Structures are given as C-alpha cells and as structure tokens.
C-alpha cells in the first residue's frame, strides 16, 4: 500500500490512462477523486475501485481552461477528500488530429484551454495548500510526440511541450517548499491502429495504460522523494532508441 492514507485528484480519470492511474492509486491505498465530464463512466471507475477495497468518489468537471472551472474542481475535490489533496495528477487532455492549416482559432483556444490553462490554474489553486500542509506531489501527463515531430496533431504536441516546461518550472517554484513536481511522457498506448509506430522499438508494440499507472504510483510515492523536475519516458524505448525503418 504505497499510497496508504494519501488523497489524490486525477483529472480525465474516466477512461484510458487516467482511469488506470485512478484504479491503481486506489489499489495502493489512496482515497481518489475520479474527475471527468461523464458521470456514468466516472461511477464505473469509482465502483471498480471500491469493489477492490479502495476509497473513491466522482467529482464532475468540465475543465475548459477557465480559472473558475479549475478553482471549482479544486474546492470540490478538497472537500470530498476531507480537506486536503496530497497528490494531483493532471491527465485530462484532448487530441485533435488536425494539421496546422486546418486548425481554426476556436479549436486552438479549446485545446490550449483544456491541455495547458486547466492544469495551470489547478496547480495555482492546489499547490499553496500543499505547501501549507508541508508538501505534496504533482504529476503531469505529457506525450512522446512533444519531442518527436509528427505530420498531424501539431497543436496537441505543442500543448504537451508546454506542460513539460511547466513541470520543470513548477519544480523550481514549489520544490523547495515541499511540493514535488514531475511528469510522465507516455508512448503509444492503447491504440491498436498506431501499432506500426512501435515497430523497431525495444518493446515492439503498443503499451498498456497500466504501465503508465505504475510509473505514476512510483512518482506519487515516498520512494521518489529524490525525483524532482523530471519527465519519465514510459514508451517502450520509442524516444530513447533509434528506430531503423525496415
């Protein structure tokens, strides 16, 4: 129970990576707030955690990038978790596969709102309370294509690059005050149609959301007390090893 008696807020926790993190946090002893827009899927995640003996509650949130939306989630999650948040996982994000010429201004603003502004204002709302309590953990979910260019999804890649930069900047801002800030850069996870992107890598195929969850547990635990301002690649070697085209 590596997160015994810890409290955690996981955004975008109703599916895929966010769901896996929330479930694993519950298994490891944390009281988890599962946050997302879909109450039905949220209830399913909560039930899965509770059925395994964990503690979980759902808090609905539409993180549109406004300060008010992030502040509201921070307040509701804090109340639900008994007055404090030990761990914040900024996972919620959207991925339009548009090219640069086909991206309109509304889409640009929406993607930056969800992927960058929402976590920014969540941290602004939650980090000071962590500092007052003597510490906490913030984990940001990046992406491998923030550092490896693809011909589509340019806008998304730029937002994940921004989140990686915020990870280092927040570590500098809050680390000396007891708040550890790190990130995870997942590789190709859970998308069978993208399996070709993993050919020639050490792992050879797509990864599982559980692999990301295990990394999140490590970063959230006291075992990672000496890890600050780092983005861990959990990508089957996609970024670290040369892929030779067949």
XYZ file of C-alpha atoms in Angstrom:
246
model
C 0.000 0.000 0.000
C 2.478 2.585 -1.236
C -0.073 5.431 -1.073
C -1.697 4.464 2.226
C -3.710 7.329 3.756
C -2.871 9.649 0.848
C -5.513 11.628 -1.016
C -5.410 12.116 -4.792
C -7.199 14.035 -7.523
C -6.892 12.544 -11.021
C -8.309 14.583 -13.897
C -9.579 12.875 -17.029
C -9.954 9.736 -14.931
C -12.966 8.157 -16.627
C -11.070 6.374 -19.406
C -7.735 5.093 -20.688
C -4.619 6.315 -18.845
C -6.484 8.431 -16.314
C -8.717 5.535 -15.384
C -5.745 3.192 -14.970
C -3.994 5.699 -12.699
C -7.079 6.226 -10.552
C -7.662 2.481 -10.179
C -4.034 1.771 -9.298
C -3.929 4.641 -6.813
C -6.983 3.099 -5.156
C -5.272 -0.285 -5.005
C -2.278 1.341 -3.383
C -4.340 2.820 -0.544
C -5.131 6.340 -1.711
C -8.544 7.962 -1.420
C -9.092 9.010 -5.029
C -11.282 11.678 -6.569
C -12.118 10.475 -10.057
C -12.772 13.575 -12.155
C -14.208 13.917 -15.648
C -17.196 15.030 -17.667
C -19.040 11.715 -17.958
C -20.811 10.834 -14.706
C -21.750 7.347 -15.903
C -18.185 6.368 -16.728
C -16.998 8.088 -13.576
C -19.348 5.998 -11.465
C -17.993 2.858 -13.106
C -14.423 3.761 -12.176
C -15.460 4.556 -8.617
C -17.260 1.219 -8.354
C -14.203 -0.624 -9.674
C -12.003 0.994 -7.035
C -14.478 0.363 -4.221
C -15.041 -3.235 -5.298
C -11.319 -3.825 -4.821
C -11.497 -2.387 -1.314
C -10.353 1.144 -2.130
C -11.819 4.576 -1.496
C -13.070 6.704 -4.369
C -15.583 9.403 -5.245
C -16.565 11.044 -8.507
C -16.480 14.809 -8.979
C -17.781 16.069 -12.307
C -15.696 18.732 -14.030
C -15.527 20.305 -17.458
C -12.019 21.725 -17.447
C -12.438 24.251 -20.236
C -9.412 26.319 -19.288
C -11.188 28.968 -17.293
C -9.782 29.765 -13.881
C -13.267 29.352 -12.398
C -13.621 25.751 -13.625
C -10.246 24.734 -12.193
C -10.916 26.541 -8.931
C -14.310 24.866 -8.595
C -12.812 21.391 -9.089
C -10.040 22.132 -6.593
C -12.575 23.194 -3.978
C -14.956 20.280 -4.558
C -12.155 17.707 -4.580
C -10.600 19.163 -1.440
C -13.922 18.960 0.390
C -14.571 15.410 -0.856
C -11.133 14.274 0.275
C -11.586 15.537 3.801
C -9.906 18.898 3.494
C -6.672 18.305 1.617
C -5.143 16.945 -1.604
C -1.801 15.146 -1.323
C -1.448 14.179 -4.990
C -2.643 15.969 -8.132
C -2.463 14.191 -11.483
C -3.007 16.488 -14.459
C -4.122 13.965 -17.048
C -7.152 15.489 -18.791
C -6.467 16.403 -22.399
C -7.905 16.469 -25.899
C -6.253 15.490 -29.172
C -7.448 16.928 -32.463
C -5.558 15.334 -35.342
C -5.803 18.470 -37.470
C -2.940 19.896 -39.471
C -1.802 23.475 -38.951
C -3.683 24.924 -41.983
C -6.931 23.165 -40.968
C -6.882 24.317 -37.328
C -9.306 27.151 -36.668
C -8.967 29.655 -33.857
C -11.747 28.143 -31.764
C -10.050 24.740 -31.820
C -6.705 26.313 -30.943
C -8.175 28.072 -27.913
C -10.106 24.988 -26.789
C -7.081 22.661 -26.931
C -4.831 25.092 -25.083
C -7.637 25.697 -22.603
C -8.020 22.021 -21.704
C -4.397 20.905 -22.052
C -2.497 23.879 -20.609
C -4.682 26.501 -18.919
C -6.750 23.994 -16.925
C -3.746 22.311 -15.254
C -2.073 25.694 -14.790
C -4.977 27.051 -12.766
C -5.467 23.759 -10.927
C -1.883 23.935 -9.718
C -2.385 27.596 -8.819
C -5.353 26.569 -6.672
C -3.894 23.424 -5.075
C -0.143 23.961 -4.659
C -0.415 26.682 -1.968
C -2.490 24.371 0.242
C 0.062 21.585 -0.279
C 2.796 23.964 0.855
C 0.820 24.921 3.959
C 0.470 21.242 4.894
C 4.183 20.635 4.416
C 4.251 19.026 0.976
C 2.548 17.255 -1.861
C 3.026 15.725 -5.288
C 2.036 16.980 -8.740
C 2.280 14.688 -11.770
C 1.730 15.988 -15.303
C 0.974 13.731 -18.268
C 2.918 14.729 -21.332
C 3.370 12.852 -24.602
C 6.157 11.350 -26.668
C 5.190 13.482 -29.656
C 6.050 16.629 -27.722
C 9.652 15.823 -28.665
C 9.272 13.746 -31.827
C 7.533 15.548 -34.662
C 4.552 14.017 -36.451
C 2.794 15.390 -39.545
C -0.545 15.675 -37.714
C -1.536 16.741 -34.219
C 0.871 19.688 -34.199
C -1.329 21.732 -31.894
C -1.617 18.884 -29.374
C 2.145 18.312 -29.441
C 2.774 21.968 -28.640
C 0.485 21.823 -25.599
C 2.298 18.778 -24.244
C 5.605 20.549 -24.792
C 4.223 23.418 -22.738
C 3.232 21.020 -19.957
C 6.728 19.539 -19.879
C 8.138 23.058 -19.499
C 5.657 23.792 -16.721
C 6.783 20.608 -14.970
C 10.318 21.942 -14.688
C 9.220 25.487 -13.877
C 6.819 24.351 -11.146
C 9.527 22.137 -9.680
C 11.743 25.203 -9.401
C 8.894 27.277 -7.984
C 7.484 24.804 -5.451
C 10.124 22.115 -4.869
C 11.988 23.866 -2.067
C 8.636 24.320 -0.314
C 7.951 20.591 -0.240
C 5.954 20.017 -3.418
C 7.495 17.526 -5.821
C 6.571 18.100 -9.463
C 7.331 15.533 -12.155
C 5.875 14.302 -15.416
C 5.287 11.164 -17.416
C 5.630 11.021 -21.180
C 3.583 8.036 -22.366
C 4.382 6.342 -25.634
C 1.844 4.765 -27.970
C -0.691 3.378 -25.505
C -3.923 1.508 -26.117
C -4.333 2.430 -29.782
C -4.034 -0.694 -31.928
C -4.268 1.308 -35.147
C -0.991 3.011 -34.198
C 0.908 -0.224 -33.641
C 3.093 0.483 -36.667
C 4.632 3.412 -34.777
C 6.225 0.957 -32.336
C 7.846 -1.349 -34.891
C 11.594 -1.448 -34.408
C 11.436 -0.259 -30.789
C 12.751 -2.413 -27.927
C 9.203 -3.202 -26.756
C 7.993 -3.727 -30.305
C 4.287 -2.978 -29.863
C 1.837 -0.647 -28.149
C 1.816 -0.264 -24.390
C -0.857 -0.639 -21.745
C -2.379 2.181 -19.657
C -1.353 0.118 -16.628
C 2.306 0.752 -17.471
C 1.695 4.478 -17.113
C -0.218 3.922 -13.882
C 2.702 2.031 -12.347
C 5.008 4.944 -13.142
C 2.521 7.359 -11.601
C 2.408 5.317 -8.391
C 6.194 5.461 -8.174
C 6.293 9.239 -8.669
C 3.492 9.737 -6.147
C 5.139 7.554 -3.508
C 7.822 8.427 -0.979
C 10.184 6.186 -2.949
C 10.551 9.058 -5.437
C 11.444 11.684 -2.832
C 14.704 12.484 -4.683
C 12.988 12.856 -8.068
C 12.201 16.477 -8.958
C 11.511 18.281 -12.237
C 11.833 15.107 -14.296
C 9.717 13.769 -17.149
C 9.892 9.974 -17.282
C 9.550 8.356 -20.705
C 7.273 5.317 -20.432
C 7.210 4.476 -24.099
C 8.805 1.098 -24.791
C 12.008 2.818 -25.884
C 10.354 4.904 -28.614
C 12.236 8.100 -27.702
C 15.493 6.686 -26.398
C 16.388 4.142 -29.076
C 16.904 4.647 -32.793
C 14.171 3.039 -34.895
C 15.507 1.715 -38.193
C 12.903 1.530 -40.916
C 12.505 -1.937 -42.403
